[in-house]
Amino acid sequence: MAEMPYIDLDKCDSCALCIPVCRCGALVLVNNVITLIETEKCGWCCECEEICPLSAITCAFEIVFADE
Ligand code: SF4
Ligand code: SF4
């Protein structure tokens, strides 16, 4: 199973702002509910997390710099 961002549907108001920023088409509205389609193409760009005005998307992927 591909790792994907997490959407908190209690926060999401289905504004759809996140859909056009997703480069892999993983975000769609299904019956007016934002839905993530699992895809290996998710580039973990986290644009969806950044654009969401309600902080409803959490991108699990953080860039961590290893100690030198
Ligand atoms: S992290 Fe990027 S590619 Fe993945 S679902 Fe969000 S916007 Fe789409
Ligand atoms: S931008 Fe945020 S509030 Fe709007 S549809 Fe996407 S997850 Fe929901």
Coordinates of N, CA and C and ligand atoms in Angstrom, one line a residue:
M1 N 0.8 -1.2 0.0 CA 0.0 0.0 0.0 C 0.9 1.2 0.0
A2 N 0.6 2.2 -0.9 CA 1.4 3.4 -1.0 C 1.1 4.3 0.2
E3 N 2.1 4.9 0.7 CA 1.8 5.9 1.8 C 1.3 7.2 1.1
M4 N 0.2 7.7 1.7 CA -0.4 8.9 1.2 C -0.7 9.8 2.3
P5 N -0.9 11.1 2.0 CA -1.3 12.1 3.0 C -2.6 11.7 3.7
Y6 N -2.8 12.2 4.8 CA -4.0 11.9 5.6 C -5.0 13.1 5.6
I7 N -6.2 12.8 5.3 CA -7.2 13.9 5.3 C -8.2 13.7 6.5
D8 N -8.3 14.8 7.3 CA -9.2 14.8 8.4 C -10.5 15.4 7.9
L9 N -11.5 14.5 7.7 CA -12.8 14.9 7.1 C -13.6 15.7 8.0
D10 N -13.3 15.7 9.3 CA -14.0 16.5 10.3 C -13.6 18.0 10.1
K11 N -12.4 18.2 9.5 CA -12.0 19.6 9.2 C -12.3 20.1 7.8
C12 N -12.3 19.1 6.9 CA -12.5 19.5 5.5 C -13.9 20.0 5.2
D13 N -13.9 21.1 4.4 CA -15.3 21.6 4.0 C -15.5 21.4 2.5
S14 N -14.7 20.6 1.9 CA -14.9 20.2 0.4 C -14.7 21.4 -0.5
C15 N -13.8 22.3 -0.1 CA -13.6 23.5 -0.9 C -13.0 23.2 -2.3
A16 N -12.3 22.1 -2.3 CA -11.6 21.6 -3.5 C -10.4 22.3 -4.0
L17 N -9.9 23.2 -3.1 CA -8.6 23.9 -3.5 C -7.5 23.0 -3.7
C18 N -7.5 21.9 -3.0 CA -6.3 21.0 -3.1 C -6.3 20.2 -4.4
I19 N -7.4 20.1 -5.0 CA -7.5 19.2 -6.2 C -6.5 19.7 -7.4
P20 N -6.6 20.9 -7.8 CA -5.7 21.3 -8.9 C -4.2 21.4 -8.6
V21 N -3.8 21.4 -7.3 CA -2.4 21.5 -7.0 C -1.8 20.1 -7.0
C22 N -2.6 19.1 -7.0 CA -2.0 17.7 -6.9 C -1.6 17.3 -8.3
R23 N -0.3 17.1 -8.4 CA 0.3 16.8 -9.7 C 0.0 15.4 -10.2
C24 N -0.5 14.5 -9.3 CA -0.7 13.1 -9.7 C -2.2 12.8 -9.8
G25 N -3.1 13.8 -9.6 CA -4.5 13.6 -9.7 C -5.0 12.6 -8.6
A26 N -4.4 12.7 -7.5 CA -4.8 11.8 -6.4 C -6.0 12.3 -5.6
L27 N -6.3 13.5 -5.7 CA -7.4 14.1 -5.0 C -8.6 14.3 -5.8
V28 N -9.7 13.8 -5.4 CA -11.0 14.0 -6.2 C -12.1 14.2 -5.2
L29 N -13.2 14.8 -5.7 CA -14.4 14.9 -4.9 C -15.3 13.7 -5.3
V30 N -15.7 12.9 -4.3 CA -16.7 11.9 -4.6 C -17.9 12.1 -3.7
N31 N -19.0 12.4 -4.3 CA -20.2 12.8 -3.6 C -19.9 14.0 -2.6
N32 N -19.1 14.9 -3.2 CA -18.8 16.1 -2.4 C -17.9 15.8 -1.2
V33 N -17.3 14.7 -1.2 CA -16.3 14.4 -0.1 C -14.9 14.2 -0.7
I34 N -14.0 15.0 -0.2 CA -12.6 14.9 -0.8 C -12.0 13.5 -0.5
T35 N -11.5 12.9 -1.5 CA -11.1 11.5 -1.4 C -9.7 11.4 -2.0
L36 N -8.8 10.7 -1.4 CA -7.5 10.4 -1.9 C -7.5 9.1 -2.6
I37 N -7.1 9.1 -3.8 CA -6.9 7.8 -4.6 C -5.5 7.4 -4.3
E38 N -5.4 6.2 -3.8 CA -4.0 5.6 -3.5 C -3.3 5.5 -4.8
T39 N -2.1 6.1 -4.9 CA -1.3 6.0 -6.1 C 0.2 6.0 -5.7
E40 N 0.9 5.2 -6.5 CA 2.4 5.3 -6.3 C 2.9 6.5 -6.9
K41 N 2.1 7.3 -7.6 CA 2.6 8.5 -8.3 C 2.6 9.7 -7.3
C42 N 2.1 9.6 -6.2 CA 2.1 10.7 -5.2 C 3.6 11.1 -5.0
G43 N 3.9 12.3 -5.4 CA 5.3 12.7 -5.3 C 5.7 13.3 -4.0
W44 N 4.8 13.2 -3.0 CA 5.0 13.7 -1.6 C 5.4 15.2 -1.7
C45 N 4.8 15.9 -2.6 CA 5.2 17.3 -2.8 C 4.6 18.1 -1.6
C46 N 3.5 17.6 -1.0 CA 2.9 18.2 0.1 C 2.2 19.6 -0.3
E47 N 2.0 19.8 -1.6 CA 1.3 21.0 -2.0 C -0.1 21.0 -1.4
C48 N -0.7 19.8 -1.3 CA -2.1 19.7 -0.8 C -2.1 20.2 0.6
E49 N -1.2 19.8 1.4 CA -1.1 20.2 2.8 C -0.9 21.7 2.9
E50 N -0.1 22.3 2.0 CA 0.2 23.7 2.1 C -1.0 24.6 1.7
I51 N -1.7 24.1 0.7 CA -2.8 25.0 0.2 C -4.1 24.9 1.0
C52 N -4.2 23.8 1.8 CA -5.5 23.6 2.5 C -5.7 24.7 3.6
P53 N -6.7 25.5 3.5 CA -6.9 26.6 4.5 C -7.3 26.1 5.8
L54 N -7.8 24.9 5.9 CA -8.3 24.4 7.2 C -7.4 23.4 7.8
S55 N -6.2 23.2 7.3 CA -5.2 22.3 7.8 C -5.8 20.9 7.9
A56 N -6.6 20.5 6.9 CA -7.3 19.2 6.9 C -6.4 18.1 6.4
I57 N -5.3 18.5 5.7 CA -4.5 17.4 5.1 C -3.1 17.4 5.8
T58 N -2.7 16.3 6.2 CA -1.4 16.1 6.8 C -0.5 15.3 5.9
C59 N 0.6 15.9 5.5 CA 1.5 15.1 4.7 C 2.5 14.4 5.6
A60 N 2.5 13.2 5.5 CA 3.3 12.4 6.5 C 4.8 12.5 6.2
F61 N 5.1 13.1 5.1 CA 6.5 13.1 4.7 C 7.3 14.4 5.0
E62 N 8.2 14.3 5.9 CA 8.9 15.4 6.3 C 10.4 15.2 5.8
I63 N 11.0 16.3 5.5 CA 12.4 16.2 5.1 C 13.2 16.3 6.4
V64 N 14.0 15.2 6.7 CA 14.7 15.2 7.9 C 16.2 15.2 7.5
F65 N 16.9 16.1 8.0 CA 18.4 16.2 7.7 C 19.1 15.3 8.8
A66 N 19.9 14.4 8.3 CA 20.6 13.6 9.2 C 21.8 14.4 9.8
D67 N 22.1 14.0 11.0 CA 23.3 14.7 11.6 C 24.5 14.3 10.9
E68 N 25.4 15.2 10.6 CA 26.6 14.9 9.9 C 27.6 14.2 10.8
Ligands
SF4_1 S1 1.5 15.1 -1.6 FE1 1.5 16.1 -3.7 S2 1.2 14.5 -5.1 FE2 0.7 13.6 -3.1 S3 -1.5 13.8 -2.9 FE3 -0.6 15.7 -2.0 S4 -0.5 17.2 -3.8 FE4 -0.8 15.1 -4.6
SF4_2 S1 -8.2 22.1 0.5 FE1 -8.6 21.2 2.5 S2 -10.6 21.8 3.1 FE2 -10.4 22.1 0.9 S3 -11.1 20.2 -0.1 FE3 -8.9 20.0 0.2 S4 -8.7 19.0 2.2 FE4 -10.8 19.8 2.1

